[in-house]
Amino acid sequence: MCTMASGIVNGIGGVRAQSFTFRYQSSITSGKTVPMKTNHFFLSISLFVLMLAAAMFAQVSPAPSANLALTPPMGWNSWNKFACNVSEDMIKGMADAVVKSGMKDAGYVYVNIDDCWQVSRDASGNVVADPQRFPHGMKAVGDYIHSLGLKFGVYSDAGSKTCAGRPGGLGHEYQDAIQYAAWGVDYLKYDWCNTTTQDARASYANIRAALDASGRPIVLSICEWGTAKPWLWGKEVGGNLWRTTGDIQDRWGGQEKWPDGSCCSNGVLSILDQQVGLQSYAGPGHWNDPDMLEVGNGGMSDVEYRSHFSLWALLAAPLLAGNDLRSMSPAIHDILTNKEVIAVDQDPLGREGERVAKNGDLEVWAKQLKDGGRAVVLLNRGAGEQEITANWEDLGYPSTISASVRDLWQHKDLGKSTGKFSARVASHGVVMVTVKP
Ligand code: GLA
């Protein structure tokens, strides 16, 4: 037995398999000549055992993507403000601004280029970055982003073309993954345009396998707009986040048709309503994605942007800023870098919050925190200021207990309350607190 074990170890180098076979046989054949056939037999057994050991090792060794996005990813993405107007200079300027504005210190780490960085494929099928807009290529952009201690994201599409008509990934998944890894890509947003009859689950499993085969840990953002309910399978196929809805637009209200008449873009409230009931699907490493932030893009008031940001944090949503960080107002800066609100989003328990009470336009949203406390958002969707009450029982606490309340926008302890907490809330505004028994 012992000889056999050491034989396996010896055999791992391959070259020594023969010497093991010889020693093993000599001990059982008492020096008799061993026929070649037996030699082959033992060699095959050794190789089989080795392959089995290798297969077992492969099974237990985690994929490079294990343990990614244990809290919701935070960063910046080009689409909401710049659409196809992306370039090396702009992206580098934005990466600088992530650092200079204090956003890096607040937790924002990914700098993600959305659609339109790519123009074609070369004769070997390699994806080609726009040579005018990215004259030094994508690796140079990634290197610059990494030199600032940030991470680099790119965008592609599971179909033949991206939504803006650029080359998609279909049929090039493994080739692209190798390319991304060579560029130092840390995050891939994978869209769902031009996918005709493709199966969503299989397509995203395929790109995850390709990314893992590249050997580089790469966050996979499934951008399938919720059509095939990715919350039901996104985690299983190795997605780290999945869009739950169609695209956000920089406005407060409901759904509206796109200019071409197709349905529909979503305001903040419309996206919010589509999150109801999805909370159990989110957790460390796999998040519901209600789309990127519009904070600071000009279509809403600062009050509405504060609500948008508070609600996304309560939903444990990925926080991907989408504004021009090089020129934001102090009010927008203070919203995006509110560390107390960000801490709710990034709470390590990884629970997504949910709507726990609704009375017409007045709503209470709550999220369980790791320390046993709750983050609570009182939301007033109506036209005038109103008082809103969060009852302890709606938060999962007995009404008899006393708990400390802290206002996360005023950065102020509000003392202890028993049974409930009430506040006056501006139209389209929120009051956001933590409640700690
Ligand atoms: C889709 C996505 C958006 C954006 C664009 C780019 O609409 O949902 O987030 O990536 O494509 O073309």
Short mmCIF file of C-alpha atoms and ligand atoms in Angstrom, two decimals:
data_model
loop_
_atom_site.label_atom_id
_atom_site.label_comp_id
_atom_site.label_asym_id
_atom_site.label_seq_id
_atom_site.Cartn_x
_atom_site.Cartn_y
_atom_site.Cartn_z
CA MET A 1 0.00 0.00 0.00
CA CYS A 2 2.72 2.31 1.11
CA THR A 3 4.78 1.58 -2.01
CA MET A 4 1.76 2.30 -4.14
CA ALA A 5 1.16 5.69 -2.51
CA SER A 6 4.73 6.77 -2.98
CA GLY A 7 4.51 5.48 -6.53
CA ILE A 8 1.59 7.83 -7.20
CA VAL A 9 3.53 10.77 -5.84
CA ASN A 10 6.56 9.80 -7.88
CA GLY A 11 4.37 9.41 -10.89
CA ILE A 12 3.02 12.97 -10.79
CA GLY A 13 6.10 14.10 -12.65
CA GLY A 14 5.20 11.64 -15.41
CA VAL A 15 8.79 10.53 -16.09
CA ARG A 16 8.96 8.48 -12.92
CA ALA A 17 5.92 6.32 -13.57
CA GLN A 18 8.12 3.64 -15.05
CA SER A 19 10.39 3.36 -12.03
CA PHE A 20 7.36 3.05 -9.74
CA THR A 21 5.94 0.26 -11.88
CA PHE A 22 9.22 -1.55 -11.71
CA ARG A 23 9.57 -1.30 -7.93
CA TYR A 24 5.99 -2.36 -7.33
CA GLN A 25 6.28 -5.34 -9.61
CA SER A 26 9.60 -6.43 -8.20
CA SER A 27 8.09 -6.72 -4.74
CA ILE A 28 5.34 -9.06 -5.88
CA THR A 29 7.17 -11.05 -8.53
CA SER A 30 10.22 -11.91 -6.45
CA GLY A 31 12.67 -10.90 -9.13
CA LYS A 32 11.02 -12.84 -11.94
CA THR A 33 11.05 -11.28 -15.39
CA VAL A 34 7.97 -9.12 -15.79
CA PRO A 35 6.25 -9.40 -19.15
CA MET A 36 5.78 -6.10 -21.06
CA LYS A 37 1.99 -6.57 -20.97
CA THR A 38 1.96 -6.33 -17.16
CA ASN A 39 4.21 -3.29 -17.34
CA HIS A 40 1.63 -1.59 -19.54
CA PHE A 41 -1.13 -2.68 -17.25
CA PHE A 42 0.44 -1.06 -14.21
CA LEU A 43 1.41 2.00 -16.19
CA SER A 44 -2.20 2.41 -17.29
CA ILE A 45 -3.44 1.98 -13.72
CA SER A 46 -0.97 4.63 -12.53
CA LEU A 47 -2.01 7.02 -15.25
CA PHE A 48 -5.67 6.40 -14.48
CA VAL A 49 -5.11 7.13 -10.79
CA LEU A 50 -3.19 10.27 -11.70
CA MET A 51 -5.96 11.49 -13.97
CA LEU A 52 -8.51 10.76 -11.26
CA ALA A 53 -6.45 12.77 -8.77
CA ALA A 54 -6.15 15.62 -11.28
CA ALA A 55 -9.91 15.57 -11.90
CA MET A 56 -10.60 15.61 -8.15
CA PHE A 57 -8.19 18.51 -7.74
CA ALA A 58 -9.90 20.39 -10.57
CA GLN A 59 -13.24 19.86 -8.84
CA VAL A 60 -12.11 21.19 -5.49
CA SER A 61 -10.00 24.08 -6.78
CA PRO A 62 -12.34 27.08 -6.97
CA ALA A 63 -13.03 28.88 -10.26
CA PRO A 64 -11.10 32.15 -10.59
CA SER A 65 -14.43 33.95 -10.28
CA ALA A 66 -15.29 32.46 -6.87
CA ASN A 67 -15.55 35.11 -4.15
CA LEU A 68 -16.04 38.04 -6.54
CA ALA A 69 -18.52 40.80 -5.69
CA LEU A 70 -19.15 39.67 -2.11
CA THR A 71 -20.70 43.11 -1.69
CA PRO A 72 -22.47 44.92 -4.55
CA PRO A 73 -19.93 46.22 -7.11
CA MET A 74 -19.25 49.98 -6.95
CA GLY A 75 -17.77 52.11 -9.67
CA TRP A 76 -18.56 54.23 -12.69
CA ASN A 77 -19.92 53.40 -16.17
CA SER A 78 -19.86 55.54 -19.30
CA TRP A 79 -23.30 54.79 -20.80
CA ASN A 80 -25.81 56.96 -18.93
CA LYS A 81 -23.94 60.21 -19.62
CA PHE A 82 -21.76 59.57 -22.67
CA ALA A 83 -23.47 56.76 -24.63
CA CYS A 84 -21.23 56.11 -27.68
CA ASN A 85 -19.05 59.15 -27.04
CA VAL A 86 -16.29 57.19 -25.27
CA SER A 87 -12.53 57.70 -25.66
CA GLU A 88 -9.25 56.94 -23.96
CA ASP A 89 -8.86 60.56 -22.81
CA MET A 90 -12.33 60.75 -21.31
CA ILE A 91 -12.02 57.38 -19.54
CA LYS A 92 -8.61 58.28 -18.10
CA GLY A 93 -9.97 61.65 -16.96
CA MET A 94 -12.86 59.90 -15.29
CA ALA A 95 -10.54 57.45 -13.53
CA ASP A 96 -8.54 60.44 -12.25
CA ALA A 97 -11.78 62.02 -11.04
CA VAL A 98 -12.80 58.85 -9.16
CA VAL A 99 -9.64 59.28 -7.11
CA LYS A 100 -9.60 63.10 -6.79
CA SER A 101 -13.28 63.41 -5.89
CA GLY A 102 -12.91 61.01 -2.95
CA MET A 103 -15.11 58.43 -4.64
CA LYS A 104 -12.35 55.85 -4.53
CA ASP A 105 -12.10 56.41 -0.77
CA ALA A 106 -15.86 55.99 -0.54
CA GLY A 107 -15.61 52.54 -2.18
CA TYR A 108 -16.02 53.12 -5.93
CA VAL A 109 -13.51 50.90 -7.70
CA TYR A 110 -14.62 49.85 -11.20
CA VAL A 111 -14.17 52.15 -14.21
CA ASN A 112 -16.34 50.54 -16.87
CA ILE A 113 -16.44 51.39 -20.57
CA ASP A 114 -19.88 50.56 -21.97
CA ASP A 115 -20.84 50.12 -25.63
CA CYS A 116 -18.98 51.56 -28.64
CA TRP A 117 -15.32 51.05 -27.73
CA GLN A 118 -15.15 48.29 -30.39
CA VAL A 119 -15.44 48.74 -34.16
CA SER A 120 -14.72 45.44 -35.92
CA ARG A 121 -12.91 42.12 -35.86
CA ASP A 122 -9.58 41.51 -37.56
CA ALA A 123 -8.81 38.64 -39.95
CA SER A 124 -8.19 36.31 -36.99
CA GLY A 125 -11.47 37.24 -35.39
CA ASN A 126 -9.96 39.36 -32.62
CA VAL A 127 -12.12 42.26 -31.54
CA VAL A 128 -10.66 45.63 -32.57
CA ALA A 129 -10.96 48.76 -30.43
CA ASP A 130 -11.75 52.05 -32.18
CA PRO A 131 -8.26 53.22 -33.25
CA GLN A 132 -9.24 56.91 -33.26
CA ARG A 133 -10.87 56.92 -29.86
CA PHE A 134 -8.52 54.42 -28.19
CA PRO A 135 -5.23 55.09 -30.02
CA HIS A 136 -3.11 53.16 -27.52
CA GLY A 137 -5.44 50.18 -27.33
CA MET A 138 -7.42 48.75 -24.45
CA LYS A 139 -4.52 47.37 -22.46
CA ALA A 140 -3.10 50.88 -22.11
CA VAL A 141 -6.45 52.08 -20.71
CA GLY A 142 -6.56 49.14 -18.30
CA ASP A 143 -2.98 49.74 -17.20
CA TYR A 144 -3.76 53.38 -16.46
CA ILE A 145 -6.87 52.48 -14.45
CA HIS A 146 -4.91 49.86 -12.51
CA SER A 147 -2.08 52.33 -11.83
CA LEU A 148 -4.62 54.36 -9.83
CA GLY A 149 -5.58 51.33 -7.74
CA LEU A 150 -8.89 50.98 -9.60
CA LYS A 151 -10.37 48.15 -11.67
CA PHE A 152 -11.19 48.00 -15.36
CA GLY A 153 -14.48 47.01 -16.96
CA VAL A 154 -15.60 46.54 -20.55
CA TYR A 155 -18.87 45.76 -22.32
CA SER A 156 -19.91 43.26 -24.96
CA ASP A 157 -23.02 41.37 -25.96
CA ALA A 158 -24.11 37.73 -26.08
CA GLY A 159 -25.47 38.17 -29.60
CA SER A 160 -23.91 38.88 -32.99
CA LYS A 161 -23.89 42.66 -32.40
CA THR A 162 -24.09 44.97 -29.41
CA CYS A 163 -27.10 47.21 -28.93
CA ALA A 164 -25.23 50.00 -30.73
CA GLY A 165 -24.44 47.65 -33.64
CA ARG A 166 -20.79 46.96 -32.76
CA PRO A 167 -19.31 43.41 -32.90
CA GLY A 168 -20.94 41.11 -30.33
CA GLY A 169 -19.39 38.09 -28.66
CA LEU A 170 -21.40 35.28 -30.30
CA GLY A 171 -19.03 32.54 -31.45
CA HIS A 172 -16.00 34.42 -30.10
CA GLU A 173 -16.57 33.91 -26.37
CA TYR A 174 -13.31 32.08 -25.55
CA GLN A 175 -11.25 34.23 -27.91
CA ASP A 176 -12.65 37.41 -26.39
CA ALA A 177 -12.16 36.16 -22.83
CA ILE A 178 -8.47 35.54 -23.53
CA GLN A 179 -8.23 39.03 -25.01
CA TYR A 180 -9.98 40.61 -22.03
CA ALA A 181 -7.68 38.79 -19.61
CA ALA A 182 -4.63 40.00 -21.59
CA TRP A 183 -5.92 43.57 -21.31
CA GLY A 184 -6.39 43.19 -17.56
CA VAL A 185 -10.17 43.38 -17.63
CA ASP A 186 -11.78 42.88 -14.20
CA TYR A 187 -15.48 43.28 -15.07
CA LEU A 188 -17.57 42.38 -18.12
CA LYS A 189 -21.05 43.72 -18.76
CA TYR A 190 -22.68 41.34 -21.26
CA ASP A 191 -25.73 42.67 -23.07
CA TRP A 192 -28.58 40.86 -24.81
CA CYS A 193 -29.18 42.63 -28.14
CA ASN A 194 -29.23 40.69 -31.45
CA THR A 195 -29.51 37.30 -29.77
CA THR A 196 -32.40 36.03 -32.01
CA THR A 197 -33.19 32.49 -30.76
CA GLN A 198 -30.33 32.14 -28.26
CA ASP A 199 -31.12 30.70 -24.84
CA ALA A 200 -30.22 33.27 -22.21
CA ARG A 201 -29.16 30.88 -19.49
CA ALA A 202 -26.93 28.84 -21.84
CA SER A 203 -25.41 31.96 -23.39
CA TYR A 204 -24.43 33.44 -20.02
CA ALA A 205 -23.14 30.08 -18.74
CA ASN A 206 -20.96 29.94 -21.85
CA ILE A 207 -19.37 33.36 -21.36
CA ARG A 208 -18.79 32.61 -17.66
CA ALA A 209 -17.01 29.37 -18.61
CA ALA A 210 -14.92 31.29 -21.14
CA LEU A 211 -14.00 33.97 -18.60
CA ASP A 212 -13.02 31.34 -16.05
CA ALA A 213 -10.96 29.48 -18.64
CA SER A 214 -8.95 32.67 -19.15
CA GLY A 215 -7.70 32.23 -15.59
CA ARG A 216 -8.48 35.84 -14.61
CA PRO A 217 -11.13 36.67 -12.01
CA ILE A 218 -13.70 38.74 -13.94
CA VAL A 219 -17.02 39.97 -12.57
CA LEU A 220 -19.86 38.98 -14.92
CA SER A 221 -22.69 41.48 -15.21
CA ILE A 222 -25.67 39.87 -16.94
CA CYS A 223 -27.54 42.58 -18.85
CA GLU A 224 -30.58 40.69 -20.06
CA TRP A 225 -33.12 43.24 -18.80
CA GLY A 226 -35.06 40.70 -16.75
CA THR A 227 -36.73 39.18 -19.80
CA ALA A 228 -35.96 35.53 -18.96
CA LYS A 229 -36.07 36.15 -15.17
CA PRO A 230 -32.29 35.95 -14.63
CA TRP A 231 -32.78 36.08 -10.85
CA LEU A 232 -33.90 32.44 -11.15
CA TRP A 233 -30.68 31.22 -12.84
CA GLY A 234 -28.12 34.03 -12.77
CA LYS A 235 -26.33 32.76 -9.68
CA GLU A 236 -26.17 29.19 -11.00
CA VAL A 237 -24.49 30.23 -14.24
CA GLY A 238 -21.92 32.30 -12.36
CA GLY A 239 -23.37 35.77 -12.91
CA ASN A 240 -22.37 38.26 -10.22
CA LEU A 241 -25.23 40.65 -11.00
CA TRP A 242 -28.16 40.69 -13.36
CA ARG A 243 -30.32 43.48 -14.63
CA THR A 244 -33.89 43.06 -13.47
CA THR A 245 -35.49 45.62 -15.82
CA GLY A 246 -35.18 47.55 -19.06
CA ASP A 247 -32.99 50.65 -19.14
CA ILE A 248 -33.20 53.44 -16.61
CA GLN A 249 -33.72 56.99 -17.82
CA ASP A 250 -32.81 60.12 -15.94
CA ARG A 251 -36.28 60.88 -14.59
CA TRP A 252 -38.34 60.25 -11.48
CA GLY A 253 -41.53 58.62 -12.76
CA GLY A 254 -42.85 55.59 -14.56
CA GLN A 255 -42.35 53.83 -17.87
CA GLU A 256 -42.30 55.75 -21.15
CA LYS A 257 -41.92 54.68 -24.75
CA TRP A 258 -38.57 55.24 -26.40
CA PRO A 259 -38.46 57.88 -29.16
CA ASP A 260 -38.77 55.10 -31.78
CA GLY A 261 -42.07 53.97 -30.21
CA SER A 262 -40.73 50.78 -28.64
CA CYS A 263 -41.40 49.99 -24.99
CA CYS A 264 -40.00 51.27 -22.61
CA SER A 265 -37.55 53.29 -20.61
CA ASN A 266 -37.94 53.41 -16.84
CA GLY A 267 -37.90 56.23 -14.33
CA VAL A 268 -36.69 55.61 -10.78
CA LEU A 269 -40.15 54.75 -9.42
CA SER A 270 -40.91 52.34 -12.24
CA ILE A 271 -37.66 50.46 -11.60
CA LEU A 272 -38.31 50.49 -7.87
CA ASP A 273 -41.72 48.88 -8.29
CA GLN A 274 -40.22 46.12 -10.44
CA GLN A 275 -37.89 45.10 -7.57
CA VAL A 276 -40.75 44.08 -5.28
CA GLY A 277 -40.55 40.35 -4.57
CA LEU A 278 -37.02 39.85 -5.92
CA GLN A 279 -35.17 40.40 -2.65
CA SER A 280 -34.62 36.73 -1.80
CA TYR A 281 -32.54 36.18 -4.96
CA ALA A 282 -29.74 38.57 -3.95
CA GLY A 283 -26.80 37.76 -1.73
CA PRO A 284 -23.01 37.94 -1.52
CA GLY A 285 -21.56 37.33 -5.00
CA HIS A 286 -24.91 37.55 -6.84
CA TRP A 287 -27.01 40.71 -6.93
CA ASN A 288 -30.18 42.00 -8.51
CA ASP A 289 -29.22 45.01 -10.65
CA PRO A 290 -31.89 47.71 -10.99
CA ASP A 291 -29.56 49.48 -13.49
CA MET A 292 -26.92 52.14 -13.08
CA LEU A 293 -27.24 55.43 -11.27
CA GLU A 294 -28.48 58.60 -12.94
CA VAL A 295 -27.45 60.78 -9.96
CA GLY A 296 -26.06 64.07 -11.29
CA ASN A 297 -27.16 63.73 -14.93
CA GLY A 298 -29.54 66.69 -14.74
CA GLY A 299 -33.00 65.19 -15.21
CA MET A 300 -34.02 65.11 -11.55
CA SER A 301 -33.83 67.42 -8.54
CA ASP A 302 -31.22 66.88 -5.84
CA VAL A 303 -34.04 65.66 -3.56
CA GLU A 304 -34.97 63.03 -6.14
CA TYR A 305 -31.34 62.03 -6.67
CA ARG A 306 -30.96 61.59 -2.90
CA SER A 307 -34.01 59.30 -2.96
CA HIS A 308 -32.68 57.37 -5.98
CA PHE A 309 -29.35 56.80 -4.22
CA SER A 310 -30.92 55.89 -0.86
CA LEU A 311 -33.28 53.37 -2.46
CA TRP A 312 -30.53 51.74 -4.53
CA ALA A 313 -28.45 51.37 -1.35
CA LEU A 314 -31.41 49.85 0.44
CA LEU A 315 -31.82 47.40 -2.44
CA ALA A 316 -28.16 46.33 -2.12
CA ALA A 317 -27.86 47.40 -5.75
CA PRO A 318 -24.58 47.73 -7.60
CA LEU A 319 -23.66 51.41 -7.26
CA LEU A 320 -22.34 52.42 -10.67
CA ALA A 321 -22.30 56.19 -10.98
CA GLY A 322 -23.18 57.39 -14.48
CA ASN A 323 -22.50 61.13 -14.35
CA ASP A 324 -19.51 63.27 -15.34
CA LEU A 325 -17.37 63.02 -12.21
CA ARG A 326 -15.01 65.71 -13.51
CA SER A 327 -17.59 68.44 -13.04
CA MET A 328 -20.18 67.49 -10.39
CA SER A 329 -21.82 69.96 -8.04
CA PRO A 330 -21.07 69.76 -4.31
CA ALA A 331 -24.62 68.48 -3.71
CA ILE A 332 -24.16 65.59 -6.17
CA HIS A 333 -20.73 64.84 -4.75
CA ASP A 334 -22.21 64.65 -1.26
CA ILE A 335 -24.91 62.26 -2.41
CA LEU A 336 -22.53 59.87 -4.19
CA THR A 337 -20.01 59.85 -1.35
CA ASN A 338 -22.34 59.58 1.65
CA LYS A 339 -20.46 56.86 3.49
CA GLU A 340 -23.29 56.06 5.88
CA VAL A 341 -25.66 55.32 3.00
CA ILE A 342 -22.95 53.40 1.14
CA ALA A 343 -22.38 51.29 4.26
CA VAL A 344 -26.02 50.17 4.04
CA ASP A 345 -25.49 49.07 0.44
CA GLN A 346 -22.23 47.33 1.30
CA ASP A 347 -23.39 45.69 4.53
CA PRO A 348 -21.60 42.32 4.62
CA LEU A 349 -24.74 40.33 5.42
CA GLY A 350 -25.73 41.02 1.82
CA ARG A 351 -29.50 41.23 2.32
CA GLU A 352 -31.53 43.16 -0.21
CA GLY A 353 -34.12 45.44 1.37
CA GLU A 354 -37.82 45.28 0.63
CA ARG A 355 -40.98 47.33 0.81
CA VAL A 356 -42.52 46.59 4.21
CA ALA A 357 -45.41 49.08 4.22
CA LYS A 358 -47.36 51.07 1.65
CA ASN A 359 -50.15 53.55 2.11
CA GLY A 360 -50.85 55.22 -1.24
CA ASP A 361 -47.83 57.38 -2.05
CA LEU A 362 -46.21 56.76 1.33
CA GLU A 363 -43.90 53.78 1.62
CA VAL A 364 -41.51 52.20 4.12
CA TRP A 365 -38.58 50.14 2.85
CA ALA A 366 -36.31 48.17 5.21
CA LYS A 367 -33.12 46.15 4.98
CA GLN A 368 -31.69 43.85 7.61
CA LEU A 369 -28.08 44.62 8.57
CA LYS A 370 -25.39 42.30 9.84
CA ASP A 371 -25.44 43.81 13.35
CA GLY A 372 -29.14 43.00 13.72
CA GLY A 373 -30.20 46.58 13.00
CA ARG A 374 -32.33 47.77 10.11
CA ALA A 375 -31.77 50.43 7.48
CA VAL A 376 -35.08 52.14 6.81
CA VAL A 377 -36.15 54.46 3.99
CA LEU A 378 -39.35 56.46 4.38
CA LEU A 379 -40.35 57.37 0.81
CA ASN A 380 -42.88 60.01 -0.18
CA ARG A 381 -43.89 59.59 -3.82
CA GLY A 382 -46.62 62.22 -3.52
CA ALA A 383 -46.80 65.90 -4.44
CA GLY A 384 -46.68 67.45 -0.93
CA GLU A 385 -44.75 66.94 2.33
CA GLN A 386 -46.19 64.14 4.49
CA GLU A 387 -45.52 62.36 7.77
CA ILE A 388 -44.48 58.71 7.37
CA THR A 389 -44.22 56.15 10.17
CA ALA A 390 -42.12 52.99 10.32
CA ASN A 391 -43.63 50.56 12.81
CA TRP A 392 -41.21 48.21 14.55
CA GLU A 393 -43.44 45.26 13.70
CA ASP A 394 -43.02 46.02 10.00
CA LEU A 395 -39.26 45.91 10.57
CA GLY A 396 -39.48 42.51 12.27
CA TYR A 397 -39.15 43.82 15.85
CA PRO A 398 -41.60 43.56 18.77
CA SER A 399 -43.39 46.88 19.26
CA THR A 400 -42.29 47.00 22.91
CA ILE A 401 -38.57 47.42 22.32
CA SER A 402 -36.64 50.63 22.35
CA ALA A 403 -34.11 51.26 19.56
CA SER A 404 -31.59 53.96 18.63
CA VAL A 405 -32.38 55.87 15.47
CA ARG A 406 -29.74 57.62 13.37
CA ASP A 407 -30.42 59.86 10.37
CA LEU A 408 -28.01 58.94 7.55
CA TRP A 409 -28.43 62.18 5.59
CA GLN A 410 -28.27 64.56 8.55
CA HIS A 411 -25.50 62.39 10.06
CA LYS A 412 -27.23 62.76 13.41
CA ASP A 413 -28.38 60.47 16.22
CA LEU A 414 -32.07 61.03 16.82
CA GLY A 415 -32.21 59.26 20.20
CA LYS A 416 -34.25 56.23 21.19
CA SER A 417 -37.73 55.36 19.99
CA THR A 418 -40.14 52.68 21.16
CA GLY A 419 -42.50 50.88 18.79
CA LYS A 420 -42.16 53.22 15.83
CA PHE A 421 -40.34 56.10 14.21
CA SER A 422 -42.07 58.94 12.37
CA ALA A 423 -40.71 61.81 10.28
CA ARG A 424 -41.98 64.45 7.89
CA VAL A 425 -40.79 63.66 4.37
CA ALA A 426 -40.57 66.10 1.46
CA SER A 427 -42.36 65.44 -1.83
CA HIS A 428 -40.33 62.89 -3.83
CA GLY A 429 -37.96 62.76 -0.87
CA VAL A 430 -36.78 60.22 1.63
CA VAL A 431 -35.74 60.10 5.23
CA MET A 432 -33.18 57.36 5.68
CA VAL A 433 -32.28 56.04 9.12
CA THR A 434 -30.79 53.06 10.85
CA VAL A 435 -32.75 51.50 13.69
CA LYS A 436 -30.66 49.59 16.23
CA PRO A 437 -32.29 47.86 19.22
C1 GLA B 1 -28.53 48.31 -23.52
C2 GLA B 1 -28.18 48.24 -22.04
C3 GLA B 1 -27.66 49.60 -21.60
C4 GLA B 1 -26.44 49.98 -22.43
C5 GLA B 1 -26.78 49.95 -23.91
C6 GLA B 1 -25.55 50.10 -24.78
O1 GLA B 1 -29.60 49.15 -23.75
O2 GLA B 1 -29.28 47.87 -21.29
O3 GLA B 1 -27.34 49.59 -20.23
O4 GLA B 1 -25.39 49.09 -22.15
O5 GLA B 1 -27.41 48.73 -24.28
O6 GLA B 1 -25.85 50.03 -26.14
#
